[in-house]
CSV table of C-alpha atoms and ligand atoms in Angstrom, one decimal:
chain,number,residue,atom,x,y,z
A,1399,MET,CA,-2.9,-17.8,-57.9
A,1400,ASN,CA,-2.2,-16.5,-61.4
A,1401,GLU,CA,-5.8,-16.5,-62.2
A,1402,TYR,CA,-6.5,-14.4,-59.2
A,1403,ARG,CA,-3.9,-11.8,-60.1
A,1404,GLU,CA,-5.3,-11.5,-63.5
A,1405,MET,CA,-8.7,-11.0,-62.0
A,1406,GLU,CA,-7.5,-8.0,-60.0
A,1407,VAL,CA,-6.1,-6.2,-63.0
A,1408,LYS,CA,-9.3,-6.6,-65.0
A,1409,ASP,CA,-11.2,-3.4,-64.7
A,1410,HIS,CA,-14.5,-3.2,-62.9
A,1411,VAL,CA,-16.5,-2.3,-66.0
A,1412,ARG,CA,-15.5,-5.3,-67.9
A,1413,LEU,CA,-16.1,-7.6,-65.0
A,1414,TRP,CA,-19.5,-6.0,-64.4
A,1415,ASN,CA,-20.4,-6.5,-68.1
A,1416,GLU,CA,-19.5,-10.1,-67.8
A,1417,CYS,CA,-21.8,-10.4,-64.9
A,1418,LEU,CA,-24.6,-8.6,-66.8
A,1419,ALA,CA,-24.3,-11.1,-69.6
A,1420,VAL,CA,-24.9,-13.9,-67.2
A,1421,ILE,CA,-27.7,-12.1,-65.4
A,1422,LYS,CA,-29.4,-11.2,-68.6
A,1423,ASP,CA,-29.7,-14.9,-69.5
A,1424,ASN,CA,-31.4,-15.7,-66.2
A,1425,ILE,CA,-34.2,-13.2,-65.8
A,1426,PRO,CA,-37.0,-11.7,-67.9
A,1427,SER,CA,-35.8,-8.9,-70.1
A,1428,SER,CA,-38.1,-6.4,-68.5
A,1429,ALA,CA,-36.6,-7.1,-65.1
A,1430,PHE,CA,-33.2,-6.8,-66.5
A,1431,GLU,CA,-33.9,-3.4,-68.1
A,1432,THR,CA,-35.4,-2.1,-64.9
A,1433,TRP,CA,-33.1,-3.5,-62.3
A,1434,PHE,CA,-29.8,-4.1,-63.8
A,1435,LYS,CA,-29.3,-1.7,-66.8
A,1436,PRO,CA,-29.3,1.4,-64.7
A,1437,ILE,CA,-26.5,0.1,-62.3
A,1438,VAL,CA,-23.1,1.8,-62.7
A,1439,PRO,CA,-20.1,-0.3,-61.6
A,1440,GLU,CA,-17.9,1.8,-59.4
A,1441,SER,CA,-14.8,-0.2,-58.5
A,1442,TRP,CA,-13.3,-3.6,-58.0
A,1443,GLU,CA,-10.9,-3.9,-55.2
A,1444,ASP,CA,-10.0,-6.5,-52.6
A,1445,LYS,CA,-12.5,-8.9,-54.2
A,1446,THR,CA,-15.2,-6.3,-53.6
A,1447,MET,CA,-17.4,-5.0,-56.3
A,1448,THR,CA,-19.0,-1.6,-55.6
A,1449,ILE,CA,-21.9,-0.7,-57.7
A,1450,THR,CA,-23.9,2.5,-57.7
A,1451,VAL,CA,-27.7,2.3,-57.5
A,1452,PRO,CA,-30.2,5.1,-57.6
A,1453,SER,CA,-31.8,4.7,-54.2
A,1454,ASN,CA,-32.0,2.7,-51.0
A,1455,PHE,CA,-35.2,1.2,-52.2
A,1456,TYR,CA,-33.4,-0.1,-55.3
A,1457,ALA,CA,-30.7,-1.7,-53.2
A,1458,GLU,CA,-33.2,-3.3,-51.0
A,1459,PHE,CA,-35.2,-4.6,-54.0
A,1460,LEU,CA,-32.0,-6.1,-55.5
A,1461,ASP,CA,-31.2,-7.8,-52.2
A,1462,GLU,CA,-34.6,-9.1,-51.7
A,1463,HIS,CA,-35.1,-10.5,-55.2
A,1464,TYR,CA,-31.8,-11.0,-56.7
A,1465,SER,CA,-29.3,-11.8,-54.0
A,1466,ASP,CA,-29.1,-15.4,-54.9
A,1467,LEU,CA,-28.6,-14.6,-58.5
A,1468,LEU,CA,-25.9,-12.0,-57.8
A,1469,LYS,CA,-24.0,-14.3,-55.5
A,1470,GLN,CA,-24.1,-17.1,-58.0
A,1471,THR,CA,-23.0,-14.8,-60.9
A,1472,PHE,CA,-20.2,-13.3,-58.9
A,1473,THR,CA,-18.8,-16.7,-58.0
A,1474,ARG,CA,-19.0,-17.7,-61.6
A,1475,VAL,CA,-17.3,-14.6,-63.0
A,1476,MET,CA,-14.9,-13.5,-60.2
A,1477,GLY,CA,-14.5,-16.6,-58.1
A,1478,SER,CA,-15.7,-17.4,-54.6
A,1479,GLY,CA,-15.6,-15.0,-51.7
A,1480,THR,CA,-16.5,-12.0,-53.7
A,1481,LYS,CA,-18.4,-9.2,-51.8
A,1482,LEU,CA,-20.9,-6.7,-53.1
A,1483,VAL,CA,-21.2,-3.2,-51.9
A,1484,TYR,CA,-23.9,-0.7,-52.9
A,1485,SER,CA,-23.2,2.9,-53.3
A,1486,ILE,CA,-26.4,4.9,-53.2
A,1487,ILE,CA,-27.0,8.1,-54.9
A,1488,GLN,CA,-29.0,10.4,-52.6
A,1489,GLU,CA,-29.7,13.4,-54.7
A,1490,ALA,CA,-31.3,13.3,-58.1
A,1491,ALA,CA,-29.0,16.2,-59.0
A,1492,THR,CA,-25.9,14.0,-58.7
A,1493,GLN,CA,-27.4,11.0,-60.4
A,1494,THR,CA,-25.1,9.7,-63.0
A,1495,THR,CA,-27.5,7.2,-64.6
A,1496,VAL,CA,-30.0,9.7,-66.0
A,1497,GLU,CA,-30.6,9.1,-69.6
A,1498,ARG,CA,-33.2,11.7,-70.5
A,1499,ASN,CA,-34.0,15.2,-69.5
A,1500,SER,CA,-37.0,15.7,-67.4
A,1501,GLY,CA,-38.2,19.0,-69.0
A,1502,HIS,CA,-41.7,20.2,-68.8
A,1503,VAL,CA,-44.9,18.2,-69.3
A,1504,ILE,CA,-45.0,17.5,-73.0
A,1505,PRO,CA,-48.3,18.7,-74.4
A,1506,VAL,CA,-50.6,16.0,-75.7
A,1507,LYS,CA,-50.8,16.2,-79.5
A,1508,GLU,CA,-54.4,15.4,-80.5
A,1509,ASN,CA,-53.3,13.6,-83.6
A,1510,ALA,CA,-49.9,12.4,-82.8
A,1511,SER,CA,-49.4,9.5,-85.1
A,1512,GLY,CA,-47.5,7.2,-82.9
A,1513,VAL,CA,-44.8,6.7,-80.4
A,1514,ASP,CA,-42.3,9.5,-80.9
A,1515,SER,CA,-39.8,8.9,-78.2
A,1516,TYR,CA,-40.8,7.1,-75.2
A,1517,ASN,CA,-42.6,3.7,-75.1
A,1518,PRO,CA,-42.7,1.8,-71.9
A,1519,PHE,CA,-43.6,-1.4,-73.8
A,1520,PRO,CA,-40.4,-1.9,-75.7
A,1521,GLU,CA,-40.5,-5.7,-76.2
A,1522,ARG,CA,-43.5,-5.9,-78.5
A,1523,SER,CA,-43.7,-2.5,-80.1
A,1524,ASN,CA,-42.0,-0.6,-82.8
A,1525,ARG,CA,-41.6,3.2,-83.0
A,1526,LYS,CA,-44.5,3.9,-85.2
A,1527,ARG,CA,-47.2,1.8,-83.5
A,1528,ILE,CA,-48.5,1.1,-80.1
A,1529,GLU,CA,-49.2,-2.6,-79.7
A,1530,PRO,CA,-52.4,-2.9,-77.7
A,1531,GLN,CA,-51.0,-5.8,-75.6
A,1532,LEU,CA,-54.2,-7.8,-76.0
A,1533,ASN,CA,-54.6,-11.5,-75.8
A,1534,PRO,CA,-55.9,-12.8,-79.1
A,1535,HIS,CA,-58.2,-15.2,-77.3
A,1536,TYR,CA,-60.0,-12.7,-75.3
A,1537,THR,CA,-62.7,-11.4,-77.7
A,1538,PHE,CA,-66.5,-11.0,-77.6
A,1539,ASP,CA,-66.7,-14.1,-79.8
A,1540,THR,CA,-65.3,-16.3,-77.2
A,1541,PHE,CA,-67.1,-14.5,-74.3
A,1542,VAL,CA,-70.2,-16.5,-73.4
A,1543,GLU,CA,-73.2,-14.3,-72.5
A,1544,GLY,CA,-75.2,-15.0,-69.3
A,1545,ALA,CA,-77.2,-13.2,-66.7
A,1546,CYS,CA,-74.0,-12.9,-64.7
A,1547,ASN,CA,-72.4,-10.6,-67.3
A,1548,LYS,CA,-75.3,-9.1,-69.2
A,1549,LEU,CA,-74.9,-5.5,-68.2
A,1550,ALA,CA,-71.2,-5.4,-68.4
A,1551,ARG,CA,-71.1,-7.1,-71.8
A,1552,SER,CA,-73.7,-4.9,-73.4
A,1553,ALA,CA,-72.0,-1.8,-72.0
A,1554,GLY,CA,-68.7,-3.1,-73.4
A,1555,LEU,CA,-70.2,-3.5,-76.8
A,1556,ALA,CA,-71.7,0.0,-76.7
A,1557,ILE,CA,-68.3,1.4,-75.8
A,1558,ALA,CA,-66.6,-0.3,-78.7
A,1559,GLU,CA,-69.1,1.5,-81.0
A,1560,ALA,CA,-68.3,4.9,-79.7
A,1561,PRO,CA,-65.3,4.9,-77.3
A,1562,GLY,CA,-65.2,8.0,-75.1
A,1563,LYS,CA,-68.5,9.3,-76.5
A,1564,ASN,CA,-71.0,7.7,-74.1
A,1565,THR,CA,-72.0,7.8,-70.5
A,1566,PHE,CA,-70.0,4.7,-69.7
A,1567,ASN,CA,-66.8,6.6,-69.2
A,1568,PRO,CA,-65.1,5.3,-67.2
A,1569,ILE,CA,-66.6,1.8,-67.2
A,1570,PHE,CA,-65.6,0.1,-64.0
A,1571,ILE,CA,-65.8,-3.7,-64.2
A,1572,TYR,CA,-65.6,-5.5,-60.9
A,1573,GLY,CA,-66.1,-9.0,-59.5
A,1574,GLY,CA,-64.3,-12.0,-58.0
A,1575,SER,CA,-61.3,-13.8,-59.3
A,1576,GLY,CA,-61.7,-15.9,-62.5
A,1577,LEU,CA,-65.1,-14.4,-63.4
A,1578,GLY,CA,-64.0,-13.0,-66.8
A,1579,LYS,CA,-63.0,-9.4,-66.0
A,1580,THR,CA,-59.8,-9.5,-67.9
A,1581,HIS,CA,-61.4,-11.3,-70.8
A,1582,LEU,CA,-64.2,-8.8,-71.0
A,1583,ALA,CA,-62.0,-5.8,-70.7
A,1584,GLN,CA,-59.7,-7.0,-73.5
A,1585,ALA,CA,-62.7,-7.9,-75.6
A,1586,ILE,CA,-63.7,-4.2,-75.5
A,1587,GLY,CA,-60.2,-3.4,-76.7
A,1588,TRP,CA,-60.4,-5.8,-79.7
A,1589,ALA,CA,-64.0,-4.7,-80.6
A,1590,THR,CA,-62.9,-1.1,-80.5
A,1591,LEU,CA,-60.0,-1.8,-82.8
A,1592,GLU,CA,-62.2,-3.7,-85.2
A,1593,LYS,CA,-64.6,-0.7,-85.4
A,1594,HIS,CA,-62.0,2.0,-85.3
A,1595,PRO,CA,-58.7,0.6,-86.5
A,1596,GLU,CA,-57.1,4.1,-86.2
A,1597,LYS,CA,-57.6,4.3,-82.5
A,1598,LYS,CA,-54.8,3.7,-80.1
A,1599,VAL,CA,-55.9,1.0,-77.7
A,1600,LEU,CA,-53.8,-0.1,-74.8
A,1601,TYR,CA,-54.1,-2.7,-72.1
A,1602,VAL,CA,-52.0,-2.7,-69.0
A,1603,ASP,CA,-52.3,-4.3,-65.6
A,1604,SER,CA,-51.7,-2.2,-62.5
A,1605,ASN,CA,-48.5,-4.1,-61.6
A,1606,ARG,CA,-47.0,-3.5,-65.0
A,1607,PHE,CA,-48.0,0.2,-64.8
A,1608,GLN,CA,-46.4,0.5,-61.4
A,1609,ALA,CA,-43.2,-1.1,-62.7
A,1610,GLN,CA,-43.1,1.2,-65.7
A,1611,TYR,CA,-43.6,4.2,-63.5
A,1612,THR,CA,-40.8,3.1,-61.2
A,1613,GLU,CA,-38.5,2.7,-64.1
A,1614,ALA,CA,-39.5,6.0,-65.6
A,1615,HIS,CA,-38.8,7.6,-62.2
A,1616,LEU,CA,-35.4,6.0,-62.0
A,1617,ARG,CA,-34.6,7.2,-65.5
A,1618,ASN,CA,-35.9,10.6,-64.7
A,1619,CYS,CA,-38.4,10.5,-67.5
A,1620,VAL,CA,-41.8,10.5,-65.7
A,1621,ASN,CA,-43.1,13.2,-68.0
A,1622,ASP,CA,-42.4,11.1,-71.1
A,1623,PHE,CA,-44.2,8.3,-69.3
A,1624,ILE,CA,-47.3,10.4,-68.6
A,1625,ALA,CA,-47.2,11.8,-72.2
A,1626,PHE,CA,-47.2,8.3,-73.6
A,1627,TYR,CA,-50.3,7.3,-71.7
A,1628,GLN,CA,-52.1,10.5,-72.4
A,1629,MET,CA,-52.1,9.9,-76.1
A,1630,ILE,CA,-54.0,6.6,-75.8
A,1631,ASP,CA,-57.6,6.6,-77.1
A,1632,LEU,CA,-58.9,3.6,-75.1
A,1633,LEU,CA,-56.9,2.8,-72.0
A,1634,ILE,CA,-57.7,-0.5,-70.1
A,1635,VAL,CA,-56.2,-0.8,-66.6
A,1636,ASP,CA,-56.6,-4.1,-65.0
A,1637,ASP,CA,-56.6,-5.1,-61.3
A,1638,ILE,CA,-56.4,-1.5,-60.0
A,1639,GLN,CA,-56.9,-2.8,-56.5
A,1640,PHE,CA,-53.1,-3.3,-56.5
A,1641,PHE,CA,-52.7,0.5,-56.6
A,1642,ALA,CA,-53.8,0.4,-52.9
A,1643,GLY,CA,-51.4,2.2,-50.7
A,1644,LYS,CA,-49.1,3.2,-53.6
A,1645,THR,CA,-49.6,6.9,-53.4
A,1646,GLY,CA,-47.0,7.9,-56.0
A,1647,THR,CA,-48.4,5.6,-58.6
A,1648,GLN,CA,-51.9,6.6,-57.9
A,1649,ASN,CA,-51.1,10.3,-58.3
A,1650,ILE,CA,-49.5,9.7,-61.7
A,1651,PHE,CA,-52.4,7.5,-62.7
A,1652,PHE,CA,-55.0,10.1,-61.6
A,1653,GLN,CA,-53.2,12.7,-63.7
A,1654,ILE,CA,-53.3,10.5,-66.7
A,1655,PHE,CA,-57.0,9.6,-66.0
A,1656,ASN,CA,-58.0,13.2,-65.8
A,1657,GLN,CA,-56.3,14.3,-68.9
A,1658,LEU,CA,-57.8,11.4,-70.9
A,1659,GLN,CA,-61.3,12.1,-69.7
A,1660,LEU,CA,-60.9,15.8,-70.4
A,1661,ASN,CA,-60.0,14.9,-74.0
A,1662,GLY,CA,-62.9,12.5,-74.4
A,1663,LYS,CA,-60.8,9.4,-74.4
A,1664,GLN,CA,-62.3,6.1,-73.1
A,1665,ILE,CA,-61.1,4.5,-69.9
A,1666,VAL,CA,-61.8,0.9,-68.9
A,1667,LEU,CA,-61.0,0.0,-65.3
A,1668,VAL,CA,-61.0,-3.4,-63.7
A,1669,ALA,CA,-60.9,-4.3,-60.0
A,1670,ASP,CA,-61.9,-7.1,-57.7
A,1671,GLN,CA,-64.2,-4.8,-55.7
A,1672,SER,CA,-66.7,-2.1,-56.4
A,1673,PRO,CA,-65.3,1.5,-56.0
A,1674,LYS,CA,-67.3,1.7,-52.8
A,1675,LEU,CA,-65.4,-1.1,-51.2
A,1676,LEU,CA,-61.9,-0.6,-52.6
A,1677,GLN,CA,-59.5,0.2,-49.8
A,1678,GLY,CA,-56.3,2.2,-49.9
A,1679,LEU,CA,-57.3,4.2,-53.0
A,1680,ASP,CA,-57.6,8.0,-53.0
A,1681,ASP,CA,-61.2,9.2,-52.4
A,1682,ARG,CA,-61.0,11.8,-55.2
A,1683,MET,CA,-60.2,9.0,-57.6
A,1684,LEU,CA,-62.9,6.7,-56.3
A,1685,THR,CA,-65.5,9.4,-56.7
A,1686,ARG,CA,-64.5,9.9,-60.3
A,1687,PHE,CA,-64.7,6.1,-60.9
A,1688,ARG,CA,-68.3,6.2,-59.7
A,1689,TRP,CA,-69.3,8.8,-62.2
A,1690,GLY,CA,-69.1,6.3,-65.0
A,1691,LEU,CA,-70.8,2.9,-65.2
A,1692,ASN,CA,-70.1,0.3,-62.5
A,1693,ALA,CA,-70.7,-3.2,-63.8
A,1694,GLU,CA,-70.3,-6.3,-61.7
A,1695,LEU,CA,-69.5,-9.7,-63.1
A,1696,GLU,CA,-71.2,-12.3,-61.0
A,1697,GLN,CA,-70.8,-16.0,-60.6
A,1698,PRO,CA,-72.3,-17.8,-63.6
A,1699,SER,CA,-75.5,-19.8,-63.2
A,1700,MET,CA,-75.6,-23.5,-63.9
A,1701,GLU,CA,-76.9,-22.8,-67.4
A,1702,THR,CA,-74.1,-20.3,-68.2
A,1703,ARG,CA,-71.5,-22.7,-66.8
A,1704,LYS,CA,-72.7,-25.4,-69.1
A,1705,ALA,CA,-72.7,-23.0,-72.0
A,1706,ILE,CA,-69.1,-21.9,-71.2
A,1707,LEU,CA,-68.0,-25.5,-71.0
A,1708,LYS,CA,-69.6,-26.3,-74.3
A,1709,SER,CA,-68.0,-23.4,-76.0
A,1710,LYS,CA,-64.6,-24.2,-74.6
A,1711,VAL,CA,-64.7,-27.8,-75.6
A,1712,LYS,CA,-65.8,-26.8,-79.0
A,1713,THR,CA,-63.0,-24.3,-79.6
A,1714,ASP,CA,-60.4,-26.7,-78.2
A,1715,GLY,CA,-61.7,-29.5,-80.5
A,1716,LEU,CA,-62.2,-31.9,-77.6
A,1717,ILE,CA,-64.7,-34.6,-77.2
A,1718,ILE,CA,-66.1,-34.8,-73.7
A,1719,PRO,CA,-69.3,-36.6,-73.1
A,1720,ASP,CA,-72.3,-34.5,-72.0
A,1721,ASN,CA,-72.7,-36.2,-68.7
A,1722,VAL,CA,-69.1,-35.3,-67.8
A,1723,LEU,CA,-69.7,-31.7,-68.7
A,1724,ASP,CA,-72.9,-31.6,-66.6
A,1725,TYR,CA,-70.9,-33.1,-63.7
A,1726,ILE,CA,-68.3,-30.4,-64.0
A,1727,ALA,CA,-70.9,-27.6,-64.3
A,1728,GLU,CA,-72.7,-28.9,-61.2
A,1729,HIS,CA,-69.7,-29.3,-59.0
A,1730,VAL,CA,-67.5,-26.3,-60.1
A,1731,SER,CA,-69.4,-23.1,-59.5
A,1732,ASP,CA,-66.9,-20.6,-58.0
A,1733,SER,CA,-65.3,-19.2,-61.2
A,1734,VAL,CA,-64.9,-19.7,-64.9
A,1735,ARG,CA,-61.2,-20.2,-64.4
A,1736,GLU,CA,-61.8,-23.2,-62.2
A,1737,LEU,CA,-64.2,-24.6,-64.9
A,1738,GLU,CA,-61.4,-24.2,-67.4
A,1739,GLY,CA,-58.9,-25.7,-65.1
A,1740,VAL,CA,-60.8,-28.9,-64.8
A,1741,VAL,CA,-61.2,-29.2,-68.6
A,1742,ASN,CA,-57.5,-28.5,-69.1
A,1743,SER,CA,-56.6,-31.0,-66.5
A,1744,LEU,CA,-58.8,-33.6,-68.1
A,1745,LEU,CA,-57.2,-32.9,-71.4
A,1746,ALA,CA,-53.7,-33.1,-70.1
A,1747,GLN,CA,-54.4,-36.3,-68.3
A,1748,SER,CA,-56.0,-38.0,-71.3
A,1749,THR,CA,-53.2,-37.1,-73.6
A,1750,LEU,CA,-50.4,-37.8,-71.2
A,1751,THR,CA,-51.6,-41.0,-69.8
A,1752,ASP,CA,-54.0,-42.1,-72.5
A,1753,ALA,CA,-56.8,-42.2,-69.9
A,1754,GLU,CA,-60.4,-42.1,-71.2
A,1755,ILE,CA,-62.3,-39.0,-70.2
A,1756,ASN,CA,-65.1,-40.5,-68.1
A,1757,MET,CA,-67.0,-40.0,-64.9
A,1758,GLU,CA,-64.4,-41.7,-62.8
A,1759,LEU,CA,-61.6,-39.5,-64.1
A,1760,VAL,CA,-63.6,-36.3,-63.9
A,1761,SER,CA,-64.7,-36.9,-60.3
A,1762,LYS,CA,-61.1,-37.5,-59.3
A,1763,VAL,CA,-60.0,-34.3,-61.0
A,1764,VAL,CA,-62.8,-32.2,-59.6
A,1765,SER,CA,-62.2,-33.3,-56.1
A,1766,SER,CA,-58.5,-32.9,-56.2
A,1767,LEU,CA,-58.5,-29.5,-57.9
A,1768,VAL,CA,-61.6,-27.8,-56.6
A,1769,ALA,CA,-62.6,-29.2,-53.3
A,1770,ALA,CA,-59.2,-28.4,-51.9
A,1771,PRO,CA,-59.6,-26.6,-48.5
A,1772,GLU,CA,-57.8,-23.3,-47.8
A,1773,ARG,CA,-54.1,-24.0,-47.6
A,1774,THR,CA,-50.9,-22.2,-47.3
A,1775,VAL,CA,-48.8,-22.4,-50.3
A,1776,THR,CA,-45.6,-24.4,-49.8
A,1777,VAL,CA,-43.2,-26.1,-52.2
A,1778,SER,CA,-44.8,-29.4,-51.3
A,1779,SER,CA,-48.4,-28.2,-51.7
A,1780,ILE,CA,-47.3,-26.8,-55.1
A,1781,GLN,CA,-45.9,-30.2,-56.1
A,1782,GLU,CA,-49.1,-31.9,-55.0
A,1783,MET,CA,-51.3,-29.6,-57.1
A,1784,VAL,CA,-49.0,-29.9,-60.1
A,1785,CYS,CA,-49.2,-33.7,-59.8
A,1786,ASN,CA,-53.0,-33.6,-59.4
A,1787,TYR,CA,-53.2,-31.5,-62.4
A,1788,TYR,CA,-51.2,-33.8,-64.6
A,1789,GLY,CA,-52.3,-37.0,-63.0
A,1790,LEU,CA,-48.7,-37.9,-62.1
A,1791,GLU,CA,-47.5,-39.8,-59.1
A,1792,PRO,CA,-45.8,-37.4,-56.7
A,1793,ARG,CA,-42.6,-39.4,-56.7
A,1794,MET,CA,-42.2,-38.7,-60.4
A,1795,LEU,CA,-41.1,-35.1,-59.7
A,1796,GLN,CA,-38.5,-36.5,-57.4
A,1797,SER,CA,-37.2,-39.0,-59.9
A,1798,ASN,CA,-34.6,-38.6,-62.6
A,1799,SER,CA,-37.2,-39.1,-65.4
A,1800,ARG,CA,-36.4,-37.0,-68.4
A,1801,LYS,CA,-39.8,-37.7,-70.0
A,1802,ARG,CA,-41.1,-34.5,-71.5
A,1803,GLU,CA,-44.2,-34.3,-69.4
A,1804,VAL,CA,-42.4,-35.0,-66.2
A,1805,VAL,CA,-39.7,-32.5,-67.0
A,1806,GLN,CA,-42.4,-29.9,-67.7
A,1807,ALA,CA,-44.3,-30.7,-64.6
A,1808,ARG,CA,-41.1,-30.4,-62.5
A,1809,GLN,CA,-40.2,-27.1,-64.1
A,1810,ILE,CA,-43.7,-25.7,-63.5
A,1811,ALA,CA,-43.5,-26.8,-59.9
A,1812,MET,CA,-40.1,-24.9,-59.6
A,1813,PHE,CA,-41.5,-21.9,-61.3
A,1814,LEU,CA,-44.6,-21.7,-59.1
A,1815,SER,CA,-42.5,-22.3,-55.9
A,1816,ARG,CA,-40.4,-19.3,-56.9
A,1817,LYS,CA,-43.4,-17.2,-57.6
A,1818,TYR,CA,-45.5,-18.1,-54.6
A,1819,THR,CA,-43.1,-18.9,-51.8
A,1820,LYS,CA,-40.2,-17.1,-50.3
A,1821,VAL,CA,-38.1,-20.2,-50.3
A,1822,SER,CA,-34.6,-19.8,-51.8
A,1823,LEU,CA,-33.7,-21.2,-55.1
A,1824,SER,CA,-31.4,-23.8,-53.7
A,1825,SER,CA,-34.0,-25.0,-51.2
A,1826,ILE,CA,-36.6,-25.2,-53.9
A,1827,GLY,CA,-34.2,-27.4,-55.8
A,1828,GLU,CA,-33.5,-29.6,-52.8
A,1829,GLN,CA,-37.2,-30.2,-52.3
A,1830,ILE,CA,-38.0,-30.8,-55.9
A,1831,GLY,CA,-35.9,-33.8,-57.0
A,1832,ASN,CA,-32.7,-32.6,-55.3
A,1833,ARG,CA,-31.7,-30.3,-58.1
A,1834,ASP,CA,-29.3,-27.4,-57.8
A,1835,HIS,CA,-29.9,-23.7,-57.8
A,1836,ALA,CA,-29.0,-23.2,-61.4
A,1837,THR,CA,-31.4,-25.8,-62.6
A,1838,VAL,CA,-34.2,-24.1,-60.7
A,1839,LEU,CA,-33.3,-20.7,-62.2
A,1840,TYR,CA,-33.2,-22.3,-65.7
A,1841,ALA,CA,-36.6,-23.9,-65.1
A,1842,CYS,CA,-38.1,-20.6,-64.0
A,1843,LYS,CA,-36.8,-18.9,-67.1
A,1844,ALA,CA,-37.9,-21.7,-69.4
A,1845,ILE,CA,-41.5,-21.6,-68.0
A,1846,GLN,CA,-41.7,-17.9,-68.0
A,1847,ASN,CA,-40.8,-17.9,-71.7
A,1848,LEU,CA,-43.1,-20.7,-72.5
A,1849,VAL,CA,-46.1,-19.1,-70.8
A,1850,GLU,CA,-45.6,-16.2,-73.1
A,1851,VAL,CA,-45.6,-18.2,-76.3
A,1852,ASP,CA,-47.4,-21.4,-75.6
A,1853,LYS,CA,-51.1,-21.2,-74.9
A,1854,GLU,CA,-51.4,-24.7,-73.5
A,1855,VAL,CA,-48.6,-24.1,-71.0
A,1856,GLN,CA,-50.1,-20.8,-70.1
A,1857,ARG,CA,-53.5,-22.3,-69.4
A,1858,SER,CA,-52.0,-25.2,-67.4
A,1859,VAL,CA,-50.0,-22.8,-65.2
A,1860,GLU,CA,-53.0,-20.6,-64.7
A,1861,ALA,CA,-55.2,-23.5,-63.7
A,1862,ILE,CA,-52.7,-24.8,-61.2
A,1863,GLU,CA,-52.2,-21.3,-59.9
A,1864,SER,CA,-55.9,-20.9,-59.3
A,1865,SER,CA,-56.0,-24.2,-57.5
A,1866,LEU,CA,-53.3,-22.9,-55.1
A,1867,LYS,CA,-55.4,-20.0,-53.9
B,2915,ADP,P1,-60.6,-12.4,-64.0
B,2915,ADP,O1,-59.9,-11.4,-64.7
B,2915,ADP,O2,-62.0,-12.0,-63.6
B,2915,ADP,O3,-59.9,-13.1,-62.9
B,2915,ADP,P2,-60.4,-13.9,-66.5
B,2915,ADP,O4,-60.9,-12.8,-67.4
B,2915,ADP,O5,-58.9,-14.1,-66.5
B,2915,ADP,O6,-60.9,-13.6,-65.0
B,2915,ADP,O7,-61.1,-15.2,-66.8
B,2915,ADP,C1,-60.7,-16.5,-66.4
B,2915,ADP,C2,-60.8,-17.5,-67.5
B,2915,ADP,O8,-62.2,-17.7,-67.7
B,2915,ADP,C3,-60.3,-17.0,-68.8
B,2915,ADP,O9,-59.7,-18.0,-69.5
B,2915,ADP,C4,-61.5,-16.5,-69.6
B,2915,ADP,O10,-61.4,-16.7,-71.0
B,2915,ADP,C5,-62.6,-17.4,-69.1
B,2915,ADP,N1,-63.9,-16.8,-69.0
B,2915,ADP,C6,-64.4,-16.0,-68.1
B,2915,ADP,N2,-65.6,-15.6,-68.4
B,2915,ADP,C7,-66.0,-16.2,-69.5
B,2915,ADP,C8,-67.1,-16.2,-70.3
B,2915,ADP,N3,-68.2,-15.5,-70.0
B,2915,ADP,N4,-67.1,-16.9,-71.5
B,2915,ADP,C9,-66.0,-17.6,-71.8
B,2915,ADP,N5,-64.9,-17.7,-71.1
B,2915,ADP,C10,-64.9,-17.0,-70.0
B,2916,MG,MG1,-57.9,-10.7,-64.4
């Protein structure tokens, strides 16, 4: 009773800040910055928290993605039975969360030395430099050449010699999933930096770009956002098929694209289809894309698959008998990612269970990971794939085992269930070892963090992801 009275006299700002502290610990910082920072707490009355959000879309997004988290947090901070009400700002003019002036388009300074004011990549950048956001592993040195990538690879090398000053602008790299598009695009970035360390190189995937644009829009600093991108010398945009149907983002991107081209800056675009077949993108834009070089990455031949496997095994310092490598190359032909998935699984199984890497093990791994028919992704199919990958008995995920490898497998299963299904956190927890909602949240966060810093975990997660599709 007392406690409740005390709650009521606490002011809404302080309560909201306490909630923010909890939320911040449970989601990636970029999501926190985008979706929680701009919220303004309005009032706290009758156990109802009213918060002001910039738009309907924003409220819907919070509801769809964070209602569990908000509910849990409110219960923790304010007690049970708390209600949440959104107050929506209709007019930009009355917006109270604006942090920056919109102003006019900031002219692009040819030799601007760095990031003056606005940088949509806050977490890995400082004010003076733009971090290229490239994966250190994705270089030309580790990219195995084959007939499947010959044109794209040599065009990429030529671009790195003279970015923007060649006929390959833009270069449009396309092909199926797992064929090396991202790797090659980033290799062009690294090689450019190596030849021209003064150039500003930047990699971004289309989803990230879209999220940054949304954030810039909410903060009323779209012009700063455009100006930031317009000062890049070599811009790599990955997976632009995801721009489909997003007219606002496409317009902004087109504006940036045109300005960069006008200024002789290099653009590298990546998609899963040729510009001819891409759906849902503006025709004006597709026509422009066709002006440059369209280079397809195809499925690697048997020879190239063997070469890729050999190179991978060598860089990882593994010992895998030749007949095992041949078996993999023969049976896994769809994508390089799948090839890597099989090798990673073998590695994981041999270290975790001390199994010898031999034909028996490899045929088991190949058939469980690769030959899987089309399936719908469910919490239980995810558990199955995780167990196949690590060679664990399915019941281990349900057990109370605290063994490191079991804990990690369980957490990865939770993380992937969150990512690929619409099942609620508490139901995921129920299905995976009867854990509670908070444990699942914690697992998702832990794996999200690990994926960013631990290459091994990143590869495992990617391999399991590709086996789900
Ligand atoms: P995509 O972007 O086309 O889906 P990725 O670039 O992510 O594919 O490649 C999937 C995996 O395969 C990555 O780990 C990448 O390093 C590897 N890979 C792809 N092509 C090659 C190649 N030619 N040589 C070496 N590794 C490759
Ligand atoms: Mg990719």
